[in-house]
PDB file of C-alpha atoms in Angstrom:
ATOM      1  CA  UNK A 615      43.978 113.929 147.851  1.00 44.00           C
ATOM      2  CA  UNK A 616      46.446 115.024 145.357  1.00 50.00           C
ATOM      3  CA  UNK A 617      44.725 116.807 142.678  1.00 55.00           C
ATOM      4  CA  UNK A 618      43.995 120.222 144.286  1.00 64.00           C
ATOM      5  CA  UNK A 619      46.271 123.396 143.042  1.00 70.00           C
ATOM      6  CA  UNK A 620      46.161 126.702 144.568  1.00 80.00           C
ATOM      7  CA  UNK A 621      46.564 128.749 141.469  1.00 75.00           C
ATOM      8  CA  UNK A 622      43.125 128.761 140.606  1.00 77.00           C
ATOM      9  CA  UNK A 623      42.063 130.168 143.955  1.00 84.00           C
ATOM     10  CA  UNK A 624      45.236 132.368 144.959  1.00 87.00           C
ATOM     11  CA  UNK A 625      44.416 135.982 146.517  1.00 92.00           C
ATOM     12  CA  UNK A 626      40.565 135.534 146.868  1.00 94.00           C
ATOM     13  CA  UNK A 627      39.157 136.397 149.855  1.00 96.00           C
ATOM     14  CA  UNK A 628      40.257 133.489 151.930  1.00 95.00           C
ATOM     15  CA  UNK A 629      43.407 134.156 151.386  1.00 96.00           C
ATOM     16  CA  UNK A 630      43.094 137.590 152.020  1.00 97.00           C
ATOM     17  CA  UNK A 631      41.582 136.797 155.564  1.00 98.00           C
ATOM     18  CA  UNK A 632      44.550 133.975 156.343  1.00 98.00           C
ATOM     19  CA  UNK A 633      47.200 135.931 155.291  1.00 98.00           C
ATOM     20  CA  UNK A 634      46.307 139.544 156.507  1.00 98.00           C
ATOM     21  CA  UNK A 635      45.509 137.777 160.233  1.00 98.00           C
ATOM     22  CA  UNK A 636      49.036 135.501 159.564  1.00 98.00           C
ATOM     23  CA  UNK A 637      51.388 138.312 158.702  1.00 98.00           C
ATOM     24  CA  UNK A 638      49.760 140.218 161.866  1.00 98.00           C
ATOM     25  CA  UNK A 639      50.315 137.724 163.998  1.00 98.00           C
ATOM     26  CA  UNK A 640      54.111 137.081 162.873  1.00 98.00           C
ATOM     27  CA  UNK A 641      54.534 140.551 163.027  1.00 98.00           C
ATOM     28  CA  UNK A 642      53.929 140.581 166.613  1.00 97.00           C
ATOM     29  CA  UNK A 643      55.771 137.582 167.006  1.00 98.00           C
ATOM     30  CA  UNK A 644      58.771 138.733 165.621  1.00 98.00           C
ATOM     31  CA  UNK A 645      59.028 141.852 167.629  1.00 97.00           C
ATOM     32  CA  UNK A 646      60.670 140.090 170.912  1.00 95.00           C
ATOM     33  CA  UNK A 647      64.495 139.348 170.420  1.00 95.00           C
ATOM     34  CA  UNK A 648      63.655 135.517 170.895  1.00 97.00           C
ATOM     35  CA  UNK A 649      64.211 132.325 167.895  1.00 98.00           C
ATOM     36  CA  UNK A 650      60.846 131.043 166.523  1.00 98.00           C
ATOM     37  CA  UNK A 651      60.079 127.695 164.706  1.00 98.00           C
ATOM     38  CA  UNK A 652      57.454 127.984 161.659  1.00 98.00           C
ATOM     39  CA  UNK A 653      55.493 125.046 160.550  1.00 98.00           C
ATOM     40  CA  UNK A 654      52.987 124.428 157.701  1.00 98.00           C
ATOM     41  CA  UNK A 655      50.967 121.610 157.245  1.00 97.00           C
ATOM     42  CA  UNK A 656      49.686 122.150 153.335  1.00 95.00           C
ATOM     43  CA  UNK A 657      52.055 124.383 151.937  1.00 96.00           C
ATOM     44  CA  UNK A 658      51.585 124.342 148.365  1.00 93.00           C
ATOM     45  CA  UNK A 659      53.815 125.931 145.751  1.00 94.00           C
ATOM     46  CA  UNK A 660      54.715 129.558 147.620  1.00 95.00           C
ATOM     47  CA  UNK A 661      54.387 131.744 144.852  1.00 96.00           C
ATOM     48  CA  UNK A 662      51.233 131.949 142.148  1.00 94.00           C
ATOM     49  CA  UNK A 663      51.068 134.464 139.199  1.00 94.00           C
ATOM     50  CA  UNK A 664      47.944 136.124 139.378  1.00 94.00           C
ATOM     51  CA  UNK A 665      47.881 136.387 135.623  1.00 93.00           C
ATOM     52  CA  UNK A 666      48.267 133.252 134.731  1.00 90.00           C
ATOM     53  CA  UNK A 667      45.269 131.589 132.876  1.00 89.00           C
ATOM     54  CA  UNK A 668      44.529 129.448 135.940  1.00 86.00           C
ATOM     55  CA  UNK A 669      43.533 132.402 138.343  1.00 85.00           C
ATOM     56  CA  UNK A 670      42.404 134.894 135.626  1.00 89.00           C
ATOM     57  CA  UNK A 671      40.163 132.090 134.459  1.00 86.00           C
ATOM     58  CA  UNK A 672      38.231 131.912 138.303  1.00 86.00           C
ATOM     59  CA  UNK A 673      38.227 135.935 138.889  1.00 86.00           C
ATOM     60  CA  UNK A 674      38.919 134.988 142.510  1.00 90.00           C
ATOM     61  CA  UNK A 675      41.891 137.254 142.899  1.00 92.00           C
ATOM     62  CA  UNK A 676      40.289 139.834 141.354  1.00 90.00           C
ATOM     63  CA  UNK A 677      37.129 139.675 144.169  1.00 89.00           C
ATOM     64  CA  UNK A 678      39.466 138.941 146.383  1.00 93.00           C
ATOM     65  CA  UNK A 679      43.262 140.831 146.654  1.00 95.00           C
ATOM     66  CA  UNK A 680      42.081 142.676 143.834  1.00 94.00           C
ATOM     67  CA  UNK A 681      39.047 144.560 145.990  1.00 92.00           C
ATOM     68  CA  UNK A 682      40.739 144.528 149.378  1.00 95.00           C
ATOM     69  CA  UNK A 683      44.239 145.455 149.012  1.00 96.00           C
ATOM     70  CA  UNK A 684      43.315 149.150 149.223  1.00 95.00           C
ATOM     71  CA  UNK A 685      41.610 149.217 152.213  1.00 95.00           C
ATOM     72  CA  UNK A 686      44.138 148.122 154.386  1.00 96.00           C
ATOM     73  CA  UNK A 687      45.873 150.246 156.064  1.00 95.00           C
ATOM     74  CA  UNK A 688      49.225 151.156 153.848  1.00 95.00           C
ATOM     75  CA  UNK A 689      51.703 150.097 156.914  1.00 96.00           C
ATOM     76  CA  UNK A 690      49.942 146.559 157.620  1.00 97.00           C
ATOM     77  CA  UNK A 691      52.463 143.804 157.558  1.00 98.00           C
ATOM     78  CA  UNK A 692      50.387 142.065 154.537  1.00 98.00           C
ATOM     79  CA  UNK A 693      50.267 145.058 152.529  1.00 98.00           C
ATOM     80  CA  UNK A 694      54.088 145.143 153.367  1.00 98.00           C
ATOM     81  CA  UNK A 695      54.075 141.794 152.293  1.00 98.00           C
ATOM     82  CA  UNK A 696      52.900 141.903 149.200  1.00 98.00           C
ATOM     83  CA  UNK A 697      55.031 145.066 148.123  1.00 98.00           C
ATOM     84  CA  UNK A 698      58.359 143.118 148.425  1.00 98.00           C
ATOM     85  CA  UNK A 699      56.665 140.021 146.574  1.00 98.00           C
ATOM     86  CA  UNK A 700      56.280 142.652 143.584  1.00 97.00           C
ATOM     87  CA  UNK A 701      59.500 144.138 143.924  1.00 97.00           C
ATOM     88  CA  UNK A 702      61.452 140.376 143.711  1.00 96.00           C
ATOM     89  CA  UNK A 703      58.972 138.654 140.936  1.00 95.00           C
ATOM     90  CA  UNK A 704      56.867 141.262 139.171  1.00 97.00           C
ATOM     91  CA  UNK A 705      53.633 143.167 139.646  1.00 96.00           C
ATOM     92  CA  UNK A 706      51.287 140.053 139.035  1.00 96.00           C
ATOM     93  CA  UNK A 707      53.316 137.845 141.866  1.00 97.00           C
ATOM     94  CA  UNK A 708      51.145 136.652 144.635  1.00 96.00           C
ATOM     95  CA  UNK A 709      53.015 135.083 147.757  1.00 97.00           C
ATOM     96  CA  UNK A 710      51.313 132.055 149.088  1.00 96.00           C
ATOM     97  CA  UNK A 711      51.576 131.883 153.452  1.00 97.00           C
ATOM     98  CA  UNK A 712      54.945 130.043 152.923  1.00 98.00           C
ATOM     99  CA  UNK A 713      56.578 132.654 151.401  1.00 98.00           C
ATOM    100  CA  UNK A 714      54.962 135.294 153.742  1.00 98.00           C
ATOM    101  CA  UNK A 715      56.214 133.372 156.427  1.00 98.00           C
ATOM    102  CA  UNK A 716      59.478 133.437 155.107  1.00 98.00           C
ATOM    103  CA  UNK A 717      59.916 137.121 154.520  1.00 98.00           C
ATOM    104  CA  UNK A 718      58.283 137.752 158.133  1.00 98.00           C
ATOM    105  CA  UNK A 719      61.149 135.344 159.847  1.00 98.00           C
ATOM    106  CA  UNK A 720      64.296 136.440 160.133  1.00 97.00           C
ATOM    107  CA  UNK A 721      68.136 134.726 160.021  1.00 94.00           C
ATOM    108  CA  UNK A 722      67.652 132.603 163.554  1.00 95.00           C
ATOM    109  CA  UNK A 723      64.130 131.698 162.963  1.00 98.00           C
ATOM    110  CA  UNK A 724      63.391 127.795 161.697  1.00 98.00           C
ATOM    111  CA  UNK A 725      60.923 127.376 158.509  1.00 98.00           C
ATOM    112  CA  UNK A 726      58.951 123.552 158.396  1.00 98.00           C
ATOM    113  CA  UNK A 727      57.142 123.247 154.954  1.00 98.00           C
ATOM    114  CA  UNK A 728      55.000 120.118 154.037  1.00 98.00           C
ATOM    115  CA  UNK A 729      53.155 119.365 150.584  1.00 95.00           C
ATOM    116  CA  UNK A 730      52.847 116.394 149.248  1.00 92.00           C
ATOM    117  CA  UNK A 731      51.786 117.229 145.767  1.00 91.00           C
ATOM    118  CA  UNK A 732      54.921 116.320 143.627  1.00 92.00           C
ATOM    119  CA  UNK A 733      54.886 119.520 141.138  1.00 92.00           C
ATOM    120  CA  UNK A 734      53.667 122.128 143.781  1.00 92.00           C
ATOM    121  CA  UNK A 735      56.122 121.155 146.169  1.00 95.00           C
ATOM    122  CA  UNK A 736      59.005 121.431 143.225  1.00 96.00           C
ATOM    123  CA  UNK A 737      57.638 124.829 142.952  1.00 95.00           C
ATOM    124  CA  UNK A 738      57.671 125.289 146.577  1.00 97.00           C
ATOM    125  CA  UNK A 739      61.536 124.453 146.842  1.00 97.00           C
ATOM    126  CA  UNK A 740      62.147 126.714 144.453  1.00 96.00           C
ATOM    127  CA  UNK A 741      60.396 129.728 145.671  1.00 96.00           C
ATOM    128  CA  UNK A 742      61.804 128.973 149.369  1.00 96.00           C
ATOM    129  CA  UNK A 743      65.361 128.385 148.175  1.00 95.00           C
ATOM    130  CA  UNK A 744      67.137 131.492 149.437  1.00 94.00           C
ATOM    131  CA  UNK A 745      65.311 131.054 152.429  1.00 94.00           C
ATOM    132  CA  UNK A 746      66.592 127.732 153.675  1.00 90.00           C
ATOM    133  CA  UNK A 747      63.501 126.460 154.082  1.00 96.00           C
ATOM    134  CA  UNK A 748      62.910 122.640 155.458  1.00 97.00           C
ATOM    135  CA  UNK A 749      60.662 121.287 152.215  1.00 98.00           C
ATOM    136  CA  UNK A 750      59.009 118.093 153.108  1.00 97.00           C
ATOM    137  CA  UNK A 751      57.276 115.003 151.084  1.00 97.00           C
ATOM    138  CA  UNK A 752      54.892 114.185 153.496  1.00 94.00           C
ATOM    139  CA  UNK A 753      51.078 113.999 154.857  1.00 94.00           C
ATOM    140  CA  UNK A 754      50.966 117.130 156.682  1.00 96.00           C
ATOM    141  CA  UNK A 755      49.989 115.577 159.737  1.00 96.00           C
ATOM    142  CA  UNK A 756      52.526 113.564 160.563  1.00 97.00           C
ATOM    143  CA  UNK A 757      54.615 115.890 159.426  1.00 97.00           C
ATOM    144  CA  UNK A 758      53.340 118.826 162.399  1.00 98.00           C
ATOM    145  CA  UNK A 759      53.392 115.593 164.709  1.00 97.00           C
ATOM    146  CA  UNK A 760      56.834 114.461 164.118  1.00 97.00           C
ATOM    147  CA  UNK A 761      58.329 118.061 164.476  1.00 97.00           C
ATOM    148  CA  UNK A 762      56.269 118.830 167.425  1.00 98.00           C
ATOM    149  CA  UNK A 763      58.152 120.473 170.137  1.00 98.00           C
ATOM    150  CA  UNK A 764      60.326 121.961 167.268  1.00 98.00           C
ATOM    151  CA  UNK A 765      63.545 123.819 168.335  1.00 96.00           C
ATOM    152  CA  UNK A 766      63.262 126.858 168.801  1.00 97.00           C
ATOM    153  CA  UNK A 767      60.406 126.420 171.125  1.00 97.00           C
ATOM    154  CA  UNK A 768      58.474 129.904 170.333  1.00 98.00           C
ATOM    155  CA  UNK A 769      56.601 129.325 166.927  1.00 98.00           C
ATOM    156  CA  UNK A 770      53.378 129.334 165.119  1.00 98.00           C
ATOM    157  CA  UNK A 771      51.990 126.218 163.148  1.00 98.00           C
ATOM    158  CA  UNK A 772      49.356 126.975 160.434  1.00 98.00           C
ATOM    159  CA  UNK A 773      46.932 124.016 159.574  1.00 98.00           C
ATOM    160  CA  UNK A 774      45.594 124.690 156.409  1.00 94.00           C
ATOM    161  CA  UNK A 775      44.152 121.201 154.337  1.00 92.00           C
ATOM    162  CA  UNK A 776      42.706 121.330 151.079  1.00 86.00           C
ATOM    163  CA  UNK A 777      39.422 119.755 153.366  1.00 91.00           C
ATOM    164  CA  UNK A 778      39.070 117.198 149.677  1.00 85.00           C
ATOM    165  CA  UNK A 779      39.057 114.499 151.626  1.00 84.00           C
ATOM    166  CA  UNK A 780      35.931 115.353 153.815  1.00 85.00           C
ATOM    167  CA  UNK A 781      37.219 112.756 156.861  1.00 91.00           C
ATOM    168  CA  UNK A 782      39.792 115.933 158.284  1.00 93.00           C
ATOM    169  CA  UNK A 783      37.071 117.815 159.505  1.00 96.00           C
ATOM    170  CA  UNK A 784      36.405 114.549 161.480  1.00 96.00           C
ATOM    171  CA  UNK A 785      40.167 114.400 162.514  1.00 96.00           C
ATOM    172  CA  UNK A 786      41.397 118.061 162.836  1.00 98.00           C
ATOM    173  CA  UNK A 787      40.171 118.337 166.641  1.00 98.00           C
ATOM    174  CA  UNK A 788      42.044 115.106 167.620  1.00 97.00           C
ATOM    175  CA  UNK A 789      45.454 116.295 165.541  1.00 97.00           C
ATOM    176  CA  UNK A 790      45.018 119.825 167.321  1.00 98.00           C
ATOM    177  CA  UNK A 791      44.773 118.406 170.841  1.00 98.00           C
ATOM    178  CA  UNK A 792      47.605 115.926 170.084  1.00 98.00           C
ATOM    179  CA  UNK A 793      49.473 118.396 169.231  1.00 98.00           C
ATOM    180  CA  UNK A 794      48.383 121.350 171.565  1.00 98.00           C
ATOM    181  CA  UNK A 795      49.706 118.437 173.937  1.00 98.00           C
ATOM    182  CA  UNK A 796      53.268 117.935 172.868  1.00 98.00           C
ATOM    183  CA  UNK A 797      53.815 122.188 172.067  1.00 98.00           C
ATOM    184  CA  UNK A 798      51.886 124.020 174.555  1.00 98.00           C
ATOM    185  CA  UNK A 799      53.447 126.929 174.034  1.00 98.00           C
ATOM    186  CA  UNK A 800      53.034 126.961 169.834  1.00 98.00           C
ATOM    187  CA  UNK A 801      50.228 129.112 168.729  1.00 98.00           C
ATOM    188  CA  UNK A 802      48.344 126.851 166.166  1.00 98.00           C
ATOM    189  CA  UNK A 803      46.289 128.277 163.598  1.00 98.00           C
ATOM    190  CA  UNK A 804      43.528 126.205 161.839  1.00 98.00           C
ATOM    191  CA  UNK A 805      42.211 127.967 158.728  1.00 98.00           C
ATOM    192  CA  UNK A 806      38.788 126.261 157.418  1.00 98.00           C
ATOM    193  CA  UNK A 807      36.170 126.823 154.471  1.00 96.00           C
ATOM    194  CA  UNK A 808      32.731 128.216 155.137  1.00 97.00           C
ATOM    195  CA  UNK A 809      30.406 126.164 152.704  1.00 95.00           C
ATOM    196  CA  UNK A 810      26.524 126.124 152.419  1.00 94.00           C
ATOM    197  CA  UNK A 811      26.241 122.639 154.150  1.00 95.00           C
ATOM    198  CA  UNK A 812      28.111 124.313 156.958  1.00 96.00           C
ATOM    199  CA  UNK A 813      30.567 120.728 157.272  1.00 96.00           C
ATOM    200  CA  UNK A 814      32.671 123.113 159.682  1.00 97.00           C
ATOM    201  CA  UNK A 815      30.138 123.211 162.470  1.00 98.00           C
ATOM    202  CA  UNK A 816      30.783 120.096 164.234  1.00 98.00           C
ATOM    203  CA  UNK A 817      35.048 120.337 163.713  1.00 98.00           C
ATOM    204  CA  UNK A 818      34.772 123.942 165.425  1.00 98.00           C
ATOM    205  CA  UNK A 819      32.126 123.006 168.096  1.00 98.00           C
ATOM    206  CA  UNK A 820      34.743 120.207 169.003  1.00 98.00           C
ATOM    207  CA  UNK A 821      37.644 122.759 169.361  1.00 98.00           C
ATOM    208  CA  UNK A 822      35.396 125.473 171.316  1.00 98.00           C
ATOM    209  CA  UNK A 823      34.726 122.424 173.639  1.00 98.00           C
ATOM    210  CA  UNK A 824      38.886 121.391 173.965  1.00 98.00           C
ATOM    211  CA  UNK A 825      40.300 125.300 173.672  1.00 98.00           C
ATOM    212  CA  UNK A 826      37.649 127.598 175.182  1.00 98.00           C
ATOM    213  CA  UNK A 827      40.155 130.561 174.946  1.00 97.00           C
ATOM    214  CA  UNK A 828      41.085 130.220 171.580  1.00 98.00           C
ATOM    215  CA  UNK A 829      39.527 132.624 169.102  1.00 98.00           C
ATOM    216  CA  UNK A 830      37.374 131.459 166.345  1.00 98.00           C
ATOM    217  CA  UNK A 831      37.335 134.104 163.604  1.00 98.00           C
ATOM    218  CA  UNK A 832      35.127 133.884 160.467  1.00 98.00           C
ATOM    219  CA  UNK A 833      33.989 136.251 157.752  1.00 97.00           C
ATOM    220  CA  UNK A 834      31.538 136.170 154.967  1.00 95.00           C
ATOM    221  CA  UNK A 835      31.212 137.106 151.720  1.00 93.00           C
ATOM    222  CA  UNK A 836      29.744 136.740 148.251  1.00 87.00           C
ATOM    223  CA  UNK A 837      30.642 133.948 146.229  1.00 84.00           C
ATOM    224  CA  UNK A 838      33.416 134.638 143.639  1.00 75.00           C
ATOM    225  CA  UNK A 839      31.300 133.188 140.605  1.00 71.00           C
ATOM    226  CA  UNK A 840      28.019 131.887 140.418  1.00 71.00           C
ATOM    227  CA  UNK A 841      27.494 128.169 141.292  1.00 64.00           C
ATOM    228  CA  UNK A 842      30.845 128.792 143.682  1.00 69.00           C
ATOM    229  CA  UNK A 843      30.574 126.823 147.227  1.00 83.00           C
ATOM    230  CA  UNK A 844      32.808 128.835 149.227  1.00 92.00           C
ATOM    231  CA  UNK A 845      30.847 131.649 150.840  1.00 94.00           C
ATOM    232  CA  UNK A 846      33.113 132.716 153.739  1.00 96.00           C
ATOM    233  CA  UNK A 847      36.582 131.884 155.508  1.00 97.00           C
ATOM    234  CA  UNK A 848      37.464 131.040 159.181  1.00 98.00           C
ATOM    235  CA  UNK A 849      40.158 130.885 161.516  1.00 98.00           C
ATOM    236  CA  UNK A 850      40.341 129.249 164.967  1.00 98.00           C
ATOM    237  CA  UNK A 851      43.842 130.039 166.490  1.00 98.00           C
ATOM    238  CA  UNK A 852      45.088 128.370 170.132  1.00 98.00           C
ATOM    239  CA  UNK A 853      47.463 130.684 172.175  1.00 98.00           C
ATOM    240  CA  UNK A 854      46.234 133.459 169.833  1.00 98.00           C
ATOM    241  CA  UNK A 855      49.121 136.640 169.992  1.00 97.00           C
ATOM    242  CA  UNK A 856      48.234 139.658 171.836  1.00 96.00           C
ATOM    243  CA  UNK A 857      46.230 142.164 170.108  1.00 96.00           C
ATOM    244  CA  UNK A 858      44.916 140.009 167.076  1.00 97.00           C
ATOM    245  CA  UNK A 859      41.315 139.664 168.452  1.00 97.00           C
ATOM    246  CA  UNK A 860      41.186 143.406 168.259  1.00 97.00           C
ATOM    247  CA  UNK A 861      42.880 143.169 164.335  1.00 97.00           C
ATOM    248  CA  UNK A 862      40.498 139.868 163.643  1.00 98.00           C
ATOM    249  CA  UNK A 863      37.600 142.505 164.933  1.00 97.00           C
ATOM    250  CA  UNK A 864      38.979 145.399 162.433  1.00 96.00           C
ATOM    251  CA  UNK A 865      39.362 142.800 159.675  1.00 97.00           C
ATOM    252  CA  UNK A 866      35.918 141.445 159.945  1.00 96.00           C
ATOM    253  CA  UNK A 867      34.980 145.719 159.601  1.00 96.00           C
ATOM    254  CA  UNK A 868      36.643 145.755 155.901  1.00 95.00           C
ATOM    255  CA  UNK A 869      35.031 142.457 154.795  1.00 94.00           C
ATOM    256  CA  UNK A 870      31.384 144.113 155.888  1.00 88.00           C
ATOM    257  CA  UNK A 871      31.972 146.794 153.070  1.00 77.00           C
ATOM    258  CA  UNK A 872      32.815 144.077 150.497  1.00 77.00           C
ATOM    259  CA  UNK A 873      30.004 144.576 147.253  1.00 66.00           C
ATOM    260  CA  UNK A 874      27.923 141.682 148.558  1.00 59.00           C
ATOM    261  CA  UNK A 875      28.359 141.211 151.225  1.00 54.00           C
ATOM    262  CA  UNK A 876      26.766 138.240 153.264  1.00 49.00           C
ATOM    263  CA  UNK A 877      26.944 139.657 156.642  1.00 49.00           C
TER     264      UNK A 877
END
């Protein structure tokens, strides 16, 4: 449960599909004058170096960041994103969702960061430090229960497991309603692996069964490597933002031109 490390997967395509539809959403989020808690279930370290061994090793970020950066439109709040990560920590910084989330938020808005890994969350208090971040030592999932309704009320939880330990996609739809059931209001976002087995089919059928208005987002795409399992990325979100279908809909558009592609 404690062995994976995002640095060998950091800006590939999944991450280019969470955080492009994460920095849209707090972007729209952040536009009304009201406080707003974010909470992260798997945070991981923050910050990766795209040329360190580890990811140039994979070529993930290369098919990934590396191949879609330039089609986004040069005022989307990723690509915004990303240009202050370079500006702070060099060209070959890559900001994990924590630190996105953190440079989305501003002064009144509450941060909730959980990793249990003992080195990636030492990394993870580092890179959060100026942003007073709430680090936290614990499982994820008791970590979204216990701060569930956070203060302030407003917020956006991402839910974003490793999926090692094959017995979440079992227990995600149970967590979601539990907590869909203390915060209402919170927009939750699940982010999940598309894999050849297809393990994801049974979680998501559960959630389209408990949140029939949610929206269930997934793209495809070539695998980074040969022999690589992960073949696509998807996101089901509860209490989705206005707008996002329509950017999840334009998003889906750029990942159809990717060399490759799986449709």
């Amino acid at each position: 449960m404690l062995s994976y490390q995002h640095i060998y997967h950091a800006g590939n395509l999944a991450d280019v599909h969470k955080h492009a539809l994460l920095c849209a959403m707090l972007d729209y989020l952040t536009r009304k004058d009201k406080p707003l808690s974010y909470i992260e279930t798997h945070a991981g370290r923050g910050l990766y170096d795209l040329a360190a061994p580890e990811a140039v090793r994979t070529g993930e970020a290369a098919a990934g960041i590396g191949t879609m950066e330039g089609r986004l439109a040069g005022d989307h709040p990723y690509r915004r994103r990303l240009a202050e990560v370079r500006a702070r920590f060099g060209d070959s910084a890559y900001p994990g969702s924590p630190l996105l989330a953190a440079l989305s938020l501003r002064p009144g808005d509450a941060i909730h960061l959980a990793e249990l890994h003992p080195q990636e969350r030492a990394a993870l208090e580092t890179a959060m430090a100026p942003f007073r971040a709430h680090v936290m030592a614990q499982d994820g999932f008791e970590a979204a229960q216990a701060l569930t309704p956070p203060l302030p009320r407003r917020g956006l939880m991402l839910i974003d497991p490793s999926y090692e330990v094959k017995a979440d996609y079992a227990a995600i739809p149970r967590h979601m309603a539990a907590l869909h059931r203390k915060w209402n209001v919170g927009t939750l976002v699940l982010w999940y692996p598309l894999l050849p087995a297809a393990p994801h089919r049974p979680m998501i059928a559960a959630l389209r069964a408990a949140f029939p208005e949610a929206l269930c987002h997934e793209v495809r795409f070539p695998p980074a490597r040969e022999g690589h399992g992960l073949i696509g990325s998807g996101l089901f979100v509860v209490n989705p933002p206005w707008g996002i279908e329509a950017e999840a809909a334009a998003l889906g558009r750029l990942f159809g031109t990717v060399p490759g592609h799986a449709g």
